[in-house]
Amino acid sequence: MNAPTALFPALAERSSRPALRFGDRTLSYAELAASAGSLAATLGTARRVAVWATPTLETAVAVVAALLAGVPAVPLNPRTGDRELAHVVADSAPSLVLAAAGDELPAALDGLPRVDIDATAGPAGAPPVEPGPGHPALIVYTSGTTGPPKGAVLPRRALTSTLDALRDAWEWDADDVLVHALPLFHVHGLILGIIGPLRRGGSVRHLGRFSTEGVARELNAGATMLFGVPTMYHRIAEALSEGHGDAALARALSGARLLVSGSAALPARDHERIAEATGRTVIERYGMTETLMNTSVRADGEPRAGTVGVPLHGVELRVVDEEGRPVGTGPDAVGEIQVRGPNLFTEYLNRPEATAEAFSEDGWFRTGDMAVRDPDGYVRIVGRKATDLIKSGGYKIGAGEIENALMEHPGVRDAAVTGEPDADLGQRIVAWIVPEDAQHRPDVTELADHVAARLAPHKRPRTVRYMSELPRNDLGKIMKRALRA
Ligand code: MCA
Ligand code: AMP
């Protein structure tokens, strides 16, 4: 494979520079070009492929292969429960599933031909010609307020424009070595965390699972950037503040070029504790599955805690009132963030109405995030339009999908789900349950297992509160504000 590829120019150089490292397994650019190129050559006629997205080298090779082949990839959360997995597979209709040899796949994937990913495969013939920028690259499933998750179709242009805008904002280049432990079935871990370094010709070290020790080790051994969700930075802040503080961790963070947080708001207290212990400021960027990245504090800009920085290159951003009229700047000018630009998704797969609803008449994407802006354009996110969307550990979770799952438990007569503040997770999922039989009510473990087995472990309730009746208004709608009180 010698022709430069549009998405990954560095692959054509076939260099011995490290590209990917997972634990003690590494692939150089030359090895990645060989293994991904050889897999890509076998995908030619597939319409769409599912990828069993464990946090491993194999997942990265499979996604790069699909991108080289121009075959849209659907990353699957390997912890997804049977209900949700069946939905994603039926909705996205992949022609086959790519999985690491030895990975056991659940019954929901039985109908799909399986191709084992060989991260050590040698070079194959010429790769297929890459398609144009409007062609779908990835389909990433994301929760809404009601119903099952929707597949956001992300064109190749969205990936290149967002990653190149981040190069500009963060001065991200081939010398950067990124460390992270994010899951590889969402935008943050996969697009920013794997495709990002590969597009730059730099490298990434994935920790497999998050630990402050792993972060400290890698940053002290040459990694330059850290990506994480606020829960990870919260755990870092805790480790830095406990007892005499974790000196190796403090030294590691002090020496990093860039510490970036995203997927949810990083609380001021965690910002402060990290800054006190390390002299370094974590910068925040704001994105969404449907839009990829919209804003960021710039590497050369003023870090301002509580803000997500300024619009990225190529992104048009406005803040509007209920009637769609732009609001001004200042602390009282609250409105919804709407965006336009090459970073956007093209549609929700098989959901034309949902796609149409997501955009204003003049083509702006409605994020549902409420914000104010400082006079110089720094954006501060102050809340969300839909209270039924919960962010827990950086994962977006719709209350409706959990309520539906809870209602299928034989011990549950009625159920409502809310999010409550949680120092570690940002928000914690709380289930309000009316039991069928007050004497034999299902406990939190039983309900958590029930939800985890159907949907996914991160969607499980962490707290259960029992009621004899849920507060409903005259239309029968549950009054969630009353529940919170
Ligand atoms: C616990 N577990 C269970 C159950 N209870 N499994 C089955 N049934 C149960 N009842 C297991 C879990 O699978 C997991 O296994 C372990 O117990 C702990 O799970 P959990 O409590 O969920 O983990 P945690 O410690 O709370 O995780 C914190 C985390 C995680 C590591 C920060 O929330 C995380 O990785 N968040 C990242 C989310 C993210 O990437 N969001 C990006 C989307 P085991 O221990 O084996 O793992 S947002 C996005 O992409 C946009 C574009 C953006 O802006 O970034
Ligand atoms: P998702 O739909 O899972 O991609 O999550 C996107 C949502 O995460 C956005 O709509 C925001 O509500 C939230 N989000 C992402 N980054 C940030 C951030 N830095 N600060 C606050 N909220 C964020």
Coordinates of C-alpha atoms and ligand atoms in Angstrom, one line a residue:
M1 CA 0.0 0.0 0.0
N2 CA 2.0 3.0 -1.2
A3 CA -0.7 5.4 -2.4
P4 CA -1.4 8.1 0.3
T5 CA -4.8 7.6 1.8
A6 CA -7.1 10.5 2.2
L7 CA -7.9 9.7 5.8
F8 CA -4.5 8.4 7.0
P9 CA -1.6 10.0 5.0
A10 CA 0.9 8.5 7.4
L11 CA 0.0 4.9 6.5
A12 CA 1.5 5.2 3.1
E13 CA 5.0 5.9 4.6
R14 CA 5.1 2.4 6.0
S15 CA 7.4 3.7 8.7
S16 CA 8.6 1.9 11.8
R17 CA 7.2 4.6 14.0
P18 CA 4.7 3.3 16.6
A19 CA 1.1 3.9 15.7
L20 CA -0.9 1.9 18.3
R21 CA -0.1 0.4 21.6
F22 CA -2.5 -1.6 23.8
G23 CA -0.8 -3.0 26.9
D24 CA 2.4 -4.6 25.7
R25 CA 1.2 -5.0 22.1
T26 CA 2.4 -2.4 19.6
L27 CA 1.8 -1.9 15.8
S28 CA 4.1 0.4 13.8
Y29 CA 2.7 2.3 10.8
A30 CA 4.1 -0.3 8.5
E31 CA 2.5 -3.1 10.5
L32 CA -0.8 -1.3 10.7
A33 CA -0.7 -0.6 6.9
A34 CA -0.2 -4.3 6.4
S35 CA -2.8 -5.7 8.7
A36 CA -5.5 -3.1 8.1
G37 CA -4.7 -3.2 4.3
S38 CA -5.0 -6.9 4.2
L39 CA -8.3 -6.9 6.0
A40 CA -9.6 -4.0 3.9
A41 CA -8.9 -6.1 0.8
T42 CA -11.3 -8.7 2.0
L43 CA -14.2 -6.3 2.7
G44 CA -14.6 -5.0 -0.8
T45 CA -18.3 -5.9 -1.4
A46 CA -19.6 -5.6 2.1
R47 CA -22.4 -3.0 2.5
R48 CA -21.7 -2.3 6.1
V49 CA -19.6 -4.1 8.8
A50 CA -20.2 -4.4 12.5
V51 CA -17.1 -4.3 14.7
W52 CA -17.0 -6.0 18.1
A53 CA -15.4 -3.0 19.7
T54 CA -13.4 -4.3 22.7
P55 CA -10.6 -2.0 23.9
T56 CA -7.9 -3.9 21.9
L57 CA -5.5 -3.6 19.0
E58 CA -8.0 -5.7 16.9
T59 CA -10.7 -3.1 17.1
A60 CA -8.4 -0.3 15.9
V61 CA -7.2 -2.5 13.0
A62 CA -10.7 -3.4 12.0
V63 CA -11.9 0.2 12.0
V64 CA -8.9 1.4 10.0
A65 CA -9.5 -1.5 7.6
A66 CA -13.2 -0.6 7.1
L67 CA -12.2 3.1 6.5
L68 CA -9.6 2.1 4.0
A69 CA -12.1 -0.1 2.2
G70 CA -14.8 2.6 2.3
V71 CA -17.1 0.2 4.0
P72 CA -19.2 1.9 6.8
A73 CA -18.4 0.4 10.2
V74 CA -20.8 0.0 13.1
P75 CA -18.9 -0.2 16.4
L76 CA -20.7 -2.5 18.9
N77 CA -20.3 -2.1 22.7
P78 CA -19.3 -5.6 23.7
R79 CA -21.2 -5.2 27.0
T80 CA -24.5 -4.4 25.3
G81 CA -27.4 -6.5 26.5
D82 CA -29.4 -8.7 24.3
R83 CA -32.3 -6.3 23.7
E84 CA -30.2 -3.4 22.6
L85 CA -27.8 -5.5 20.6
A86 CA -30.7 -7.1 18.6
H87 CA -32.0 -3.6 17.9
V88 CA -28.6 -2.3 16.7
V89 CA -28.0 -5.3 14.4
A90 CA -31.6 -5.2 13.0
D91 CA -31.4 -1.5 12.4
S92 CA -27.9 -1.3 10.9
A93 CA -28.1 -4.6 9.0
P94 CA -24.3 -5.3 8.7
S95 CA -23.2 -7.9 6.2
L96 CA -20.7 -9.3 8.7
V97 CA -19.1 -8.8 12.0
L98 CA -15.4 -8.3 12.6
A99 CA -14.1 -9.7 15.9
A100 CA -10.8 -10.7 17.5
A101 CA -10.1 -14.4 17.2
G102 CA -11.3 -16.1 20.4
D103 CA -13.8 -13.4 21.3
E104 CA -17.1 -15.1 22.1
L105 CA -20.0 -13.4 20.4
P106 CA -23.5 -13.4 21.8
A107 CA -26.5 -15.1 20.3
A108 CA -27.9 -11.8 18.9
L109 CA -25.0 -11.9 16.3
D110 CA -25.6 -15.6 15.4
G111 CA -27.0 -14.7 12.0
L112 CA -24.0 -12.7 10.9
P113 CA -20.9 -14.1 9.1
R114 CA -17.9 -13.6 11.3
V115 CA -14.4 -12.5 10.1
D116 CA -11.6 -12.8 12.6
I117 CA -9.3 -9.8 12.8
D118 CA -5.6 -10.6 12.4
A119 CA -3.6 -7.6 13.8
T120 CA -0.4 -9.3 12.6
A121 CA -1.4 -10.0 9.0
G122 CA 1.1 -9.3 6.3
P123 CA 0.6 -7.0 3.3
A124 CA -2.0 -7.7 0.7
G125 CA -2.6 -6.4 -2.8
A126 CA -3.6 -2.8 -3.6
P127 CA -6.3 -1.5 -1.3
P128 CA -9.7 -0.5 -2.7
V129 CA -10.0 3.1 -3.9
E130 CA -11.2 5.3 -1.0
P131 CA -14.7 6.9 -1.5
G132 CA -15.4 10.6 -1.4
P133 CA -15.9 12.8 1.6
G134 CA -19.7 12.4 1.7
H135 CA -19.5 8.7 2.0
P136 CA -20.5 7.2 5.4
A137 CA -17.5 6.3 7.5
L138 CA -19.1 5.2 10.8
I139 CA -22.5 4.6 12.3
V140 CA -22.5 5.3 16.0
Y141 CA -25.5 4.6 18.1
T142 CA -26.6 7.2 20.6
S143 CA -29.5 7.4 23.1
G144 CA -32.5 9.8 22.8
T145 CA -35.1 10.7 25.4
T146 CA -37.4 7.9 24.3
G147 CA -37.2 4.7 22.3
P148 CA -34.1 2.7 21.4
P149 CA -30.8 4.3 20.4
K150 CA -30.5 5.9 16.9
G151 CA -27.6 5.3 14.5
A152 CA -25.8 8.6 13.7
V153 CA -24.4 8.3 10.2
L154 CA -21.0 10.1 10.2
P155 CA -19.5 10.9 6.8
R156 CA -15.8 10.8 6.1
R157 CA -15.8 14.6 5.8
A158 CA -17.0 14.9 9.4
L159 CA -14.0 12.8 10.7
T160 CA -11.4 14.7 8.7
S161 CA -12.8 18.2 9.4
T162 CA -13.2 17.6 13.1
L163 CA -9.7 16.0 13.5
D164 CA -8.1 18.8 11.5
A165 CA -9.8 21.5 13.5
L166 CA -8.4 19.8 16.6
R167 CA -5.0 19.9 15.1
D168 CA -5.4 23.6 14.7
A169 CA -6.9 24.1 18.2
W170 CA -4.5 21.9 20.1
E171 CA -1.4 22.1 17.9
W172 CA -1.7 18.3 17.7
D173 CA 1.0 16.8 15.6
A174 CA 2.9 13.6 14.7
D175 CA 5.1 14.0 17.8
D176 CA 2.2 13.7 20.1
V177 CA 1.7 10.5 22.0
L178 CA -1.8 10.2 23.4
V179 CA -2.8 8.1 26.4
H180 CA -6.4 7.2 27.2
A181 CA -8.7 4.5 28.4
L182 CA -11.9 5.4 26.7
P183 CA -14.3 2.8 25.2
L184 CA -13.9 2.3 21.4
F185 CA -17.6 2.3 20.5
H186 CA -18.2 6.0 20.9
V187 CA -16.9 9.1 19.3
H188 CA -14.6 10.2 22.1
G189 CA -12.5 7.0 22.4
L190 CA -12.7 5.9 18.7
I191 CA -12.7 9.0 16.5
L192 CA -10.7 11.4 18.8
G193 CA -8.7 8.7 20.6
I194 CA -7.7 6.3 17.8
I195 CA -8.5 7.8 14.4
G196 CA -7.2 11.1 15.6
P197 CA -3.6 10.1 16.4
L198 CA -3.4 8.0 13.3
R199 CA -4.5 10.9 11.1
R200 CA -1.8 13.0 12.6
G201 CA 0.9 10.3 12.1
G202 CA 1.4 10.3 15.9
S203 CA 0.6 7.4 18.3
V204 CA -1.8 6.3 21.0
R205 CA -1.3 4.1 24.0
H206 CA -4.6 2.6 25.2
L207 CA -4.7 1.5 28.8
G208 CA -7.4 -1.2 28.3
R209 CA -9.1 0.1 31.4
F210 CA -8.8 3.3 33.3
S211 CA -6.5 3.6 36.3
T212 CA -4.7 6.6 37.7
E213 CA -1.5 4.4 37.8
G214 CA -1.8 3.7 34.1
V215 CA -2.1 7.4 33.3
A216 CA 0.9 8.3 35.5
R217 CA 3.0 5.5 34.1
E218 CA 2.4 6.5 30.4
L219 CA 2.7 10.3 30.9
N220 CA 5.9 9.7 32.8
A221 CA 7.2 7.5 30.0
G222 CA 6.8 10.0 27.1
A223 CA 3.1 10.3 26.5
T224 CA 2.2 14.0 25.8
M225 CA -1.6 14.2 25.8
L226 CA -4.4 12.7 28.0
F227 CA -8.0 12.4 26.9
G228 CA -10.7 11.5 29.5
V229 CA -14.3 12.0 30.6
P230 CA -14.9 14.0 33.8
T231 CA -15.3 10.8 35.9
M232 CA -11.7 10.0 35.0
Y233 CA -10.4 13.5 35.9
H234 CA -12.5 13.3 39.1
R235 CA -10.7 10.1 40.1
I236 CA -7.4 11.7 39.2
A237 CA -8.3 14.7 41.4
E238 CA -9.2 12.3 44.3
A239 CA -5.8 10.5 43.9
L240 CA -4.0 13.8 43.9
S241 CA -5.8 15.0 47.1
E242 CA -5.7 11.8 49.2
G243 CA -3.2 11.7 52.0
H244 CA 0.1 13.3 50.8
G245 CA -1.2 13.1 47.2
D246 CA 0.1 10.8 44.5
A247 CA 3.5 12.3 43.6
A248 CA 4.1 10.2 40.5
L249 CA 0.6 11.2 39.2
A250 CA 1.2 14.9 39.9
R251 CA 4.6 14.8 38.2
A252 CA 3.1 13.0 35.2
L253 CA 0.3 15.5 34.7
S254 CA 2.7 18.5 35.2
G255 CA 4.8 17.2 32.4
A256 CA 2.0 16.6 29.9
R257 CA 1.6 18.9 26.9
L258 CA -2.2 18.8 27.0
L259 CA -4.9 17.4 29.4
V260 CA -8.3 17.3 27.7
S261 CA -11.7 16.6 29.2
G262 CA -14.9 16.1 27.3
S263 CA -18.3 14.2 27.0
A264 CA -19.7 16.0 30.1
A265 CA -18.9 19.1 32.2
L266 CA -15.9 18.9 34.4
P267 CA -16.8 20.3 37.8
A268 CA -14.9 23.4 39.0
R269 CA -13.8 21.6 42.1
D270 CA -12.0 19.0 40.1
H271 CA -10.5 21.6 37.8
E272 CA -9.2 23.4 40.9
R273 CA -7.8 20.3 42.7
I274 CA -5.9 19.2 39.6
A275 CA -4.5 22.7 39.0
E276 CA -3.4 23.1 42.6
A277 CA -1.6 19.7 42.6
T278 CA 0.0 20.0 39.2
G279 CA 0.1 23.6 38.1
R280 CA -1.7 22.5 35.0
T281 CA -5.2 23.4 33.7
V282 CA -7.4 20.7 32.1
I283 CA -8.9 22.1 28.9
E284 CA -12.4 21.2 27.9
R285 CA -13.9 20.6 24.5
Y286 CA -17.5 20.2 23.6
G287 CA -18.9 17.7 21.2
M288 CA -21.7 15.4 20.4
T289 CA -22.1 12.1 18.5
E290 CA -24.1 13.9 15.8
T291 CA -21.7 16.9 15.5
L292 CA -18.3 15.5 16.5
M293 CA -16.4 18.5 18.0
N294 CA -17.9 21.9 18.1
T295 CA -15.8 24.0 20.5
S296 CA -12.6 23.8 22.5
V297 CA -10.4 25.9 24.7
R298 CA -7.3 26.3 22.4
A299 CA -3.8 25.2 23.4
D300 CA -2.7 28.8 22.8
G301 CA -5.8 30.3 24.3
E302 CA -6.7 31.4 27.8
P303 CA -7.9 28.4 29.9
R304 CA -11.1 29.4 31.6
A305 CA -12.6 26.8 33.9
G306 CA -16.3 26.3 33.4
T307 CA -16.1 27.0 29.7
V308 CA -15.8 24.8 26.7
G309 CA -13.9 27.4 24.7
V310 CA -14.6 28.8 21.3
P311 CA -16.0 27.4 18.1
L312 CA -13.5 25.2 16.2
H313 CA -12.3 26.1 12.7
G314 CA -15.1 25.5 10.2
V315 CA -17.9 25.3 12.8
E316 CA -20.6 27.9 12.8
L317 CA -22.3 28.1 16.2
R318 CA -25.2 30.2 17.4
V319 CA -27.2 30.4 20.6
V320 CA -30.9 30.9 20.1
D321 CA -34.1 31.4 22.1
E322 CA -37.3 29.3 21.8
E323 CA -38.3 31.1 18.6
G324 CA -34.9 30.5 17.0
R325 CA -33.7 34.1 17.4
P326 CA -30.1 34.6 18.3
V327 CA -29.6 35.7 21.9
G328 CA -26.7 38.0 22.8
T329 CA -23.8 37.4 25.1
G330 CA -23.5 37.7 28.9
P331 CA -24.6 35.6 31.8
D332 CA -28.3 36.1 31.3
A333 CA -28.5 35.4 27.6
V334 CA -29.3 31.7 27.9
G335 CA -30.3 29.8 24.7
E336 CA -29.9 26.6 22.8
I337 CA -26.6 25.9 21.0
Q338 CA -27.2 25.2 17.3
V339 CA -24.4 24.3 14.9
R340 CA -23.6 24.0 11.2
G341 CA -20.5 22.8 9.5
P342 CA -18.6 19.9 7.8
N343 CA -18.3 18.2 11.2
L344 CA -22.0 17.2 11.2
F345 CA -23.6 13.7 10.7
T346 CA -25.8 13.3 7.7
E347 CA -28.8 11.5 9.2
Y348 CA -30.1 9.1 11.8
L349 CA -30.1 5.7 10.0
N350 CA -33.7 4.7 9.0
R351 CA -35.2 7.7 10.9
P352 CA -36.1 10.4 8.4
E353 CA -38.5 12.1 10.9
A354 CA -36.0 12.2 13.7
T355 CA -33.4 13.6 11.3
A356 CA -35.8 16.3 10.1
E357 CA -36.7 17.2 13.7
A358 CA -33.0 17.5 14.6
F359 CA -32.5 20.4 12.2
S360 CA -34.0 23.9 12.1
E361 CA -35.7 25.1 8.9
D362 CA -32.5 26.8 7.9
G363 CA -30.3 23.8 8.4
W364 CA -28.9 24.3 11.9
F365 CA -28.5 21.3 14.0
R366 CA -30.3 21.6 17.4
T367 CA -28.0 20.3 20.0
G368 CA -30.4 20.5 22.9
D369 CA -27.6 22.0 25.0
M370 CA -28.3 25.3 26.8
A371 CA -25.5 27.8 27.0
V372 CA -24.4 31.4 27.6
R373 CA -21.4 33.1 26.0
D374 CA -18.8 35.4 27.4
P375 CA -18.5 38.6 25.4
D376 CA -15.4 37.2 23.7
G377 CA -17.2 34.1 22.5
Y378 CA -16.2 31.5 25.1
V379 CA -19.1 29.1 25.5
R380 CA -20.4 28.0 28.9
I381 CA -22.8 25.1 28.9
V382 CA -25.4 25.6 31.6
G383 CA -27.8 22.7 31.1
R384 CA -29.8 20.6 28.7
K385 CA -33.2 21.1 27.2
A386 CA -34.4 17.6 27.8
T387 CA -34.4 16.5 31.5
D388 CA -34.9 12.9 30.3
L389 CA -31.3 12.8 29.0
I390 CA -28.8 11.7 31.6
K391 CA -25.0 11.9 31.4
S392 CA -23.4 9.3 33.7
G393 CA -19.7 8.6 33.5
G394 CA -19.7 10.6 30.2
Y395 CA -22.3 8.2 28.6
K396 CA -25.5 9.7 27.3
I397 CA -28.5 7.7 28.5
G398 CA -32.2 8.2 27.8
A399 CA -34.6 7.8 30.7
G400 CA -37.2 6.3 28.5
E401 CA -35.2 3.3 27.4
I402 CA -34.5 2.4 31.0
E403 CA -38.1 2.9 32.1
N404 CA -39.2 0.6 29.3
A405 CA -36.7 -2.1 30.5
L406 CA -37.8 -1.7 34.1
M407 CA -41.4 -2.1 33.2
E408 CA -40.7 -5.5 31.8
H409 CA -39.6 -6.7 35.2
P410 CA -42.4 -8.8 36.7
G411 CA -42.0 -7.1 40.1
V412 CA -42.4 -3.6 38.7
R413 CA -45.9 -2.0 38.2
D414 CA -44.7 1.5 37.3
A415 CA -41.3 3.1 36.9
A416 CA -39.7 6.4 36.3
V417 CA -36.0 7.3 35.8
T418 CA -34.2 10.5 36.7
G419 CA -30.6 11.6 37.0
E420 CA -29.2 12.9 40.3
P421 CA -25.9 14.7 40.9
D422 CA -23.1 12.3 41.7
A423 CA -19.5 13.4 42.5
D424 CA -17.9 10.6 40.6
L425 CA -20.3 9.9 37.7
G426 CA -21.6 13.5 37.2
Q427 CA -25.1 12.1 37.3
R428 CA -26.3 8.8 38.8
I429 CA -29.3 6.9 37.4
V430 CA -32.1 6.7 39.9
A431 CA -35.1 4.4 39.4
W432 CA -38.4 5.3 41.1
I433 CA -40.4 2.1 41.3
V434 CA -44.0 1.2 42.2
P435 CA -43.6 -2.5 43.1
E436 CA -46.3 -5.1 42.2
D437 CA -46.1 -6.4 45.7
A438 CA -44.7 -4.1 48.4
Q439 CA -43.8 -7.2 50.5
H440 CA -41.5 -8.6 47.8
R441 CA -40.1 -5.7 46.0
P442 CA -37.1 -6.2 43.6
D443 CA -33.9 -4.7 45.1
V444 CA -31.3 -2.5 43.5
T445 CA -29.1 -5.5 42.5
E446 CA -31.9 -7.3 40.8
L447 CA -33.1 -4.2 38.9
A448 CA -29.5 -3.3 37.9
D449 CA -28.9 -6.8 36.6
H450 CA -32.2 -6.7 34.7
V451 CA -31.3 -3.5 33.0
A452 CA -27.6 -4.4 32.4
A453 CA -28.6 -7.7 30.7
R454 CA -31.1 -6.0 28.3
L455 CA -29.4 -2.7 27.6
A456 CA -25.9 -2.1 28.9
P457 CA -24.2 -2.1 32.3
H458 CA -23.7 1.7 32.2
K459 CA -27.5 2.1 31.9
R460 CA -28.2 0.3 35.1
P461 CA -29.9 2.2 38.0
R462 CA -27.5 2.9 40.9
T463 CA -30.2 3.9 43.3
V464 CA -33.8 2.6 43.7
R465 CA -36.5 4.5 45.5
Y466 CA -39.9 2.9 46.1
M467 CA -43.3 4.6 46.0
S468 CA -46.9 3.5 46.2
E469 CA -47.8 5.7 43.2
L470 CA -45.9 8.0 40.8
P471 CA -46.9 11.6 40.7
R472 CA -48.7 12.2 37.3
N473 CA -50.4 15.2 35.9
D474 CA -53.9 15.3 34.4
L475 CA -52.6 14.0 31.0
G476 CA -51.0 11.0 32.8
K477 CA -47.5 12.3 32.3
I478 CA -45.1 11.6 35.2
M479 CA -44.1 14.8 36.9
K480 CA -40.3 14.2 37.2
R481 CA -39.7 17.5 39.0
A482 CA -41.9 16.3 41.8
L483 CA -39.8 13.2 42.0
R484 CA -36.6 15.1 42.3
A485 CA -38.0 17.2 45.1
Ligands
MCA1 C1 -21.4 -3.6 37.2 N1 -20.9 -4.2 36.1 C2 -22.0 -4.9 35.6 C3 -23.0 -4.8 36.5 N2 -22.6 -3.9 37.5 N3 -22.1 -5.7 34.6 C4 -23.2 -6.4 34.4 N4 -24.3 -6.3 35.2 C5 -24.2 -5.5 36.3 N5 -25.3 -5.4 37.1 C6 -19.6 -4.1 35.6 C7 -19.3 -3.2 34.4 O1 -19.6 -3.8 33.2 C8 -17.8 -2.9 34.6 O2 -17.0 -4.0 34.3 C9 -17.8 -2.7 36.0 O3 -18.8 -3.5 36.6 C10 -17.9 -1.3 36.4 O4 -18.9 -0.7 35.6 P1 -19.3 0.8 35.8 O5 -19.8 1.0 37.2 O6 -20.2 1.2 34.7 O7 -17.9 1.5 35.6 P2 -17.5 2.8 36.2 O8 -16.4 2.5 37.2 O9 -18.6 3.5 36.7 O10 -16.9 3.5 34.9 C11 -16.5 4.7 34.9 C12 -15.9 5.1 33.6 C13 -16.9 4.7 32.5 C14 -14.6 4.2 33.4 C15 -15.5 6.5 33.6 O11 -18.1 5.4 32.8 C16 -16.4 5.1 31.1 O12 -15.6 4.5 30.5 N6 -17.0 6.3 30.5 C17 -16.6 6.7 29.2 C18 -17.8 7.1 28.5 C19 -17.6 7.7 27.1 O13 -16.6 7.3 26.5 N7 -18.4 8.6 26.6 C20 -18.2 9.1 25.3 C21 -19.6 9.4 24.7 P3 -15.4 -3.9 34.2 O14 -15.0 -3.5 35.6 O15 -15.0 -5.2 33.8 O16 -15.2 -2.8 33.2 S1 -19.8 11.1 24.5 C22 -19.1 11.4 23.0 O17 -18.5 10.6 22.4 C23 -19.2 12.9 22.6 C24 -18.9 13.0 21.2 C25 -18.1 13.7 23.4 O18 -18.3 14.9 23.6 O19 -17.1 13.0 23.8
AMP2 P1 -23.2 12.1 23.2 O1 -24.6 12.3 22.6 O2 -23.1 10.9 24.0 O3 -22.3 12.3 22.1 O4 -23.0 13.3 24.2 C1 -23.1 14.6 23.8 C2 -23.4 15.5 24.9 O5 -22.4 15.5 25.9 C3 -23.5 17.0 24.5 O6 -24.8 17.3 23.9 C4 -23.4 17.7 25.8 O7 -24.6 17.7 26.6 C5 -22.4 16.8 26.5 N1 -21.0 17.3 26.5 C6 -20.0 16.9 25.7 N2 -18.9 17.6 26.1 C7 -19.2 18.4 27.1 C8 -18.5 19.4 27.9 N3 -17.2 19.6 27.7 N4 -19.1 20.0 28.8 C9 -20.5 19.8 29.0 N5 -21.2 18.9 28.3 C10 -20.6 18.2 27.4

